[in-house]
Amino acid sequence: MKLILLSLILYFCSRPAWSRSHHHSLDTDPVKSFKVLMPGVRPPTDDYYMCTSVPVPAPEEDLYIVQFNPLAKAKTAHHMLLYGCEEPGSEKETWECGVTCRGAPKIMYAWAKNAAATHIPKDVGFRIGKDSGIKYLVLQIHYAKRIPESAEKDYSGLSLDITEHQRKYLGGILLMLATHIQIPPHQTKVHADISCRYTGETDLYPFAYRTHAHELAFVITGYHHDDSGYHLLGKGNPQWPQAFYPMNETHRIKPKDNLVGRCTYNSESRDKTTFVGPTHTDEMCNFYMMYYTDARYGKAFHRCFGNNEPNLVASLPPGSDTPLPPNPLLDAIAHGHHHGSSMAGGHDQEEQNWTPMKKILDKEEHPQNVYGGSEDVNAEPEPDKTAGEEEKESPVGGSEENPATPGCSTKHGCKVTQFGLKSPNNPKPKTDLNKESSGLPDGLSLHVVKNWPKLNNLQLGQIAGIATDSKGNVHIFHRGTRTWDSGSFSVVTNEFNPDLIREGPIQAPTLLTFDQDGKIIKQWGEKMFYMPHGLTIDHDDNIWVTDVAMHQVFKFNASSGKKLKVFGEQFKPGQDLAHFCKPTDVAVLRSGEFYVADGYCNHRIMKFSKDWKVVKVWGNVSKRKGTDGYPLPTDFYVPHGLALAEDKKILCVADRENGRIQCFDLDGNFKYQAHPREFGKTLYAVTYSPHNGGLLYAVNNADPGDNIVSQGFTLSIDTGLLLDTWKPSSQGFGRPHDLAVSPDGKSVYVVEIGPNKVTKFTSSFNEGIHQTVKKGMIIHKPDDAVDVIQKDEHTAPETHLSDSATPIVVGVMLIVPVVVVIIVSVVLKLKRSGKCLGNRRLSYNDSRFNLGNFFNKHKGFKQLYTDEMEHLNSEDSDIEEFDVVETRKT
């Protein structure tokens, strides 16, 4: 008997310490209350992001959250997010939120502006514990204002209703988020757009939506787009209570359907440009959808980051940016002025004052002219939705065809060198490259080739790499349905997300080959790669690629596709000579020796022998600066691309986050660097053509704050002089990532990771004529042009002769003018700057935003955007892309 009593005592003592059982208002299953609260804190500064974590009450059991009850007030908490994590971002009781979770965070709930509680439909639950990947709940609160020592500590948070009873449908959140926001001052209407294709494997049925922005946004709209057109998911004013509002009509979002969103801002009150960022004076653009899906195969979180399908944005229905009618009631609630409207904010306060928010969320006061959720303003509410189907961090919604709508009794029972310098012959910024002459001789300027390539119905993912072979065929390396975002890598270990590893490699062919006319001639590389990045083709047409998720470099035979060699340990990043950490690019010598840019973490260049042994390593990241204000030579901040000029015995590196090109001899000794101000703050890729005396082509990836566009550049490899800039239109590129030049030097190809496309440029030069002209042009610099190259003072300049035969008579006739030009150039240079260059590039304040880790306030170093959008780490960080190397554009 004693043994039995002891067993019973141990059993009940081991049960979760939840509060007494009660019944969920929508269900007969017993539920228990579980609180996630700040443990009494005082944020020390304004705009402070604080996190705390609690373990799931029974981590070895399947549990389901069936209701979220906010315990906070807007006067204290600007907004609040709940994340599900395998492990919290810190072992401390509270910490400043740079990292919310170790691994990929899953947004479960969001709250702001005194929004009321969220109720979930019958048979729907948000799964935690056991095999859900959620063993901890992390609460993040943005405190707009510090709490002084004289004030009471804060205990804001949430009360969750949890049940052990399995639910028929899995609840989840879909977040749509704009990654690029630039709002000029004194404007009445400015847009930030979102678009992407839904790549999940199960249908989603959205039932509620929420909008989030800061002070300037006045309307946010979300759409579902399929073969039948656009369907309004929700339309909200982010200045009103940021609850999850119920949708009047259910929708069915199927795999390969599209999602489109738009935020509209008014900046008449601002005197400066506003960008995306974490503080209340920055801006954001988020549209959340709360959905249910198949409990067996569905996922609890999806994301849609950036404007990946701009053609859909261009065709948005009228009214997407039309504000909702005024609503003094909601204005008052949002600012806490309505009687009884401020939600309970203490640790001991559980009752929610539902007046007047309950009426609105019950739709007693919720026609479409109050808060938009459907085109049909007369639509009846779903029978099974309860009063406050609001505040949850999810973006997408349901469908008219809804065979599995929770609570529907019939099939259709629910409505459902170094300085900023002028370019030759270009003292003013160009506005039309097709009309205004560049510094290049006639025939060398680049022009867009329309309707290239011919994709037909082929869908491209983020295109990370491009190269050309000896026949002039064009090869691209893309990511299919996979995208690099804030959840792809651990910001602590740089390891690839285990959930994505379990999903397996990209199923679609990742390597595509086009002929010079743009016709696809080969597809391969399916089920091989996890996160494609760099692509190189050597002199034997072997194909070399890098996979940043696998942390490896591969060599393939081009004709057979057979894997010839691999270096690095799969999924294991490292700093030693046997490992890479997110390698970005490869360059191969004819001897078989090769170079690897070990880019995102180690910031180094590695040279290998032909038998794959490390010969030399150089490069690091540091705070050291030269007299020009730039990091010292051989210091890198993400070496992102390589260009090998073997005829010049030069290797050039696109030093991405330092916004420059660094060039070295083949043994890694520094020769010179180039960074004209036209580059802006980042320089993503560089490639080389031996024609016309040797030309470098490069692309940047401009941030909104640079006040420049993303464009291409043509430079002389001998002098570093910027000869020309080029772009597909006056707006420039979207997010260019890599480029390649054809073997004959006449065509240049640029790939982007948003929108995902390839652009071909071509010139009409005649090699036999323009090589001589080219050399003369480089020597005869205009009087107002200054060297953009910084030479190693211990390295003598090299002279390279043209390969083409020049008649002796012409050569003799050129000797005298060449000598005169040299003398005049030297005199002018000395006259302008004395014994050395005195010009310096203008310094920039780094205003770049990393939504993959944007809340992390790093000291000393700027936040690194991985080109692929670690623009973002959900709402608490912004990309490859937003992943310090997370956000911005990889």
PDB file of N, CA, C and O in Angstrom, residues 482 496 498-507 527-530 571:
ATOM      1  N   ARG A 482      13.550  26.221 -52.675  1.00  0.00           N
ATOM      2  CA  ARG A 482      14.182  26.568 -51.392  1.00  0.00           C
ATOM      3  C   ARG A 482      14.709  28.002 -51.443  1.00  0.00           C
ATOM      4  O   ARG A 482      15.256  28.450 -52.448  1.00  0.00           O
ATOM      5  N   PHE A 496      23.358  24.336 -40.803  1.00  0.00           N
ATOM      6  CA  PHE A 496      22.111  24.385 -41.555  1.00  0.00           C
ATOM      7  C   PHE A 496      20.975  23.839 -40.698  1.00  0.00           C
ATOM      8  O   PHE A 496      21.167  22.944 -39.869  1.00  0.00           O
ATOM      9  N   PRO A 498      18.338  21.815 -39.083  1.00  0.00           N
ATOM     10  CA  PRO A 498      18.098  20.354 -39.127  1.00  0.00           C
ATOM     11  C   PRO A 498      16.759  19.991 -39.766  1.00  0.00           C
ATOM     12  O   PRO A 498      16.647  18.937 -40.400  1.00  0.00           O
ATOM     13  N   ASP A 499      15.752  20.853 -39.611  1.00  0.00           N
ATOM     14  CA  ASP A 499      14.463  20.568 -40.241  1.00  0.00           C
ATOM     15  C   ASP A 499      14.597  20.525 -41.763  1.00  0.00           C
ATOM     16  O   ASP A 499      13.974  19.693 -42.438  1.00  0.00           O
ATOM     17  N   LEU A 500      15.417  21.431 -42.314  1.00  0.00           N
ATOM     18  CA  LEU A 500      15.614  21.455 -43.761  1.00  0.00           C
ATOM     19  C   LEU A 500      16.468  20.285 -44.226  1.00  0.00           C
ATOM     20  O   LEU A 500      16.293  19.783 -45.339  1.00  0.00           O
ATOM     21  N   ILE A 501      17.388  19.853 -43.369  1.00  0.00           N
ATOM     22  CA  ILE A 501      18.173  18.659 -43.710  1.00  0.00           C
ATOM     23  C   ILE A 501      17.251  17.447 -43.792  1.00  0.00           C
ATOM     24  O   ILE A 501      17.352  16.623 -44.711  1.00  0.00           O
ATOM     25  N   ARG A 502      16.325  17.367 -42.834  1.00  0.00           N
ATOM     26  CA  ARG A 502      15.387  16.238 -42.845  1.00  0.00           C
ATOM     27  C   ARG A 502      14.464  16.296 -44.071  1.00  0.00           C
ATOM     28  O   ARG A 502      14.028  15.259 -44.581  1.00  0.00           O
ATOM     29  N   GLU A 503      14.175  17.487 -44.547  1.00  0.00           N
ATOM     30  CA  GLU A 503      13.361  17.600 -45.763  1.00  0.00           C
ATOM     31  C   GLU A 503      14.076  17.014 -46.970  1.00  0.00           C
ATOM     32  O   GLU A 503      13.450  16.616 -47.948  1.00  0.00           O
ATOM     33  N   GLY A 504      15.398  16.993 -46.899  1.00  0.00           N
ATOM     34  CA  GLY A 504      16.173  16.433 -47.990  1.00  0.00           C
ATOM     35  C   GLY A 504      16.648  17.495 -48.967  1.00  0.00           C
ATOM     36  O   GLY A 504      16.298  18.670 -48.865  1.00  0.00           O
ATOM     37  N   PRO A 505      17.444  17.078 -49.957  1.00  0.00           N
ATOM     38  CA  PRO A 505      17.969  18.036 -50.936  1.00  0.00           C
ATOM     39  C   PRO A 505      16.863  18.561 -51.840  1.00  0.00           C
ATOM     40  O   PRO A 505      15.746  18.040 -51.876  1.00  0.00           O
ATOM     41  N   ILE A 506      17.179  19.604 -52.581  1.00  0.00           N
ATOM     42  CA  ILE A 506      16.229  20.209 -53.512  1.00  0.00           C
ATOM     43  C   ILE A 506      15.858  19.179 -54.568  1.00  0.00           C
ATOM     44  O   ILE A 506      16.727  18.568 -55.198  1.00  0.00           O
ATOM     45  N   GLN A 507      14.567  19.000 -54.773  1.00  0.00           N
ATOM     46  CA  GLN A 507      14.105  17.933 -55.658  1.00  0.00           C
ATOM     47  C   GLN A 507      14.258  18.276 -57.139  1.00  0.00           C
ATOM     48  O   GLN A 507      14.447  17.407 -57.967  1.00  0.00           O
ATOM     49  N   LYS A 527      18.045  16.560 -56.489  1.00  0.00           N
ATOM     50  CA  LYS A 527      18.259  15.726 -55.297  1.00  0.00           C
ATOM     51  C   LYS A 527      19.740  15.619 -54.923  1.00  0.00           C
ATOM     52  O   LYS A 527      20.207  14.585 -54.464  1.00  0.00           O
ATOM     53  N   MET A 528      20.465  16.730 -55.116  1.00  0.00           N
ATOM     54  CA  MET A 528      21.895  16.724 -54.814  1.00  0.00           C
ATOM     55  C   MET A 528      22.313  17.829 -53.856  1.00  0.00           C
ATOM     56  O   MET A 528      23.232  17.634 -53.067  1.00  0.00           O
ATOM     57  N   PHE A 529      21.646  18.980 -53.920  1.00  0.00           N
ATOM     58  CA  PHE A 529      22.117  20.149 -53.193  1.00  0.00           C
ATOM     59  C   PHE A 529      21.044  20.685 -52.243  1.00  0.00           C
ATOM     60  O   PHE A 529      19.845  20.495 -52.456  1.00  0.00           O
ATOM     61  N   TYR A 530      21.518  21.402 -51.205  1.00  0.00           N
ATOM     62  CA  TYR A 530      20.624  21.956 -50.195  1.00  0.00           C
ATOM     63  C   TYR A 530      20.529  23.477 -50.260  1.00  0.00           C
ATOM     64  O   TYR A 530      19.472  24.036 -50.007  1.00  0.00           O
ATOM     65  N   PHE A 571      27.687  19.271 -43.965  1.00  0.00           N
ATOM     66  CA  PHE A 571      26.900  19.924 -42.918  1.00  0.00           C
ATOM     67  C   PHE A 571      27.737  20.300 -41.686  1.00  0.00           C
ATOM     68  O   PHE A 571      27.175  20.611 -40.643  1.00  0.00           O
TER      69      PHE A 571
END
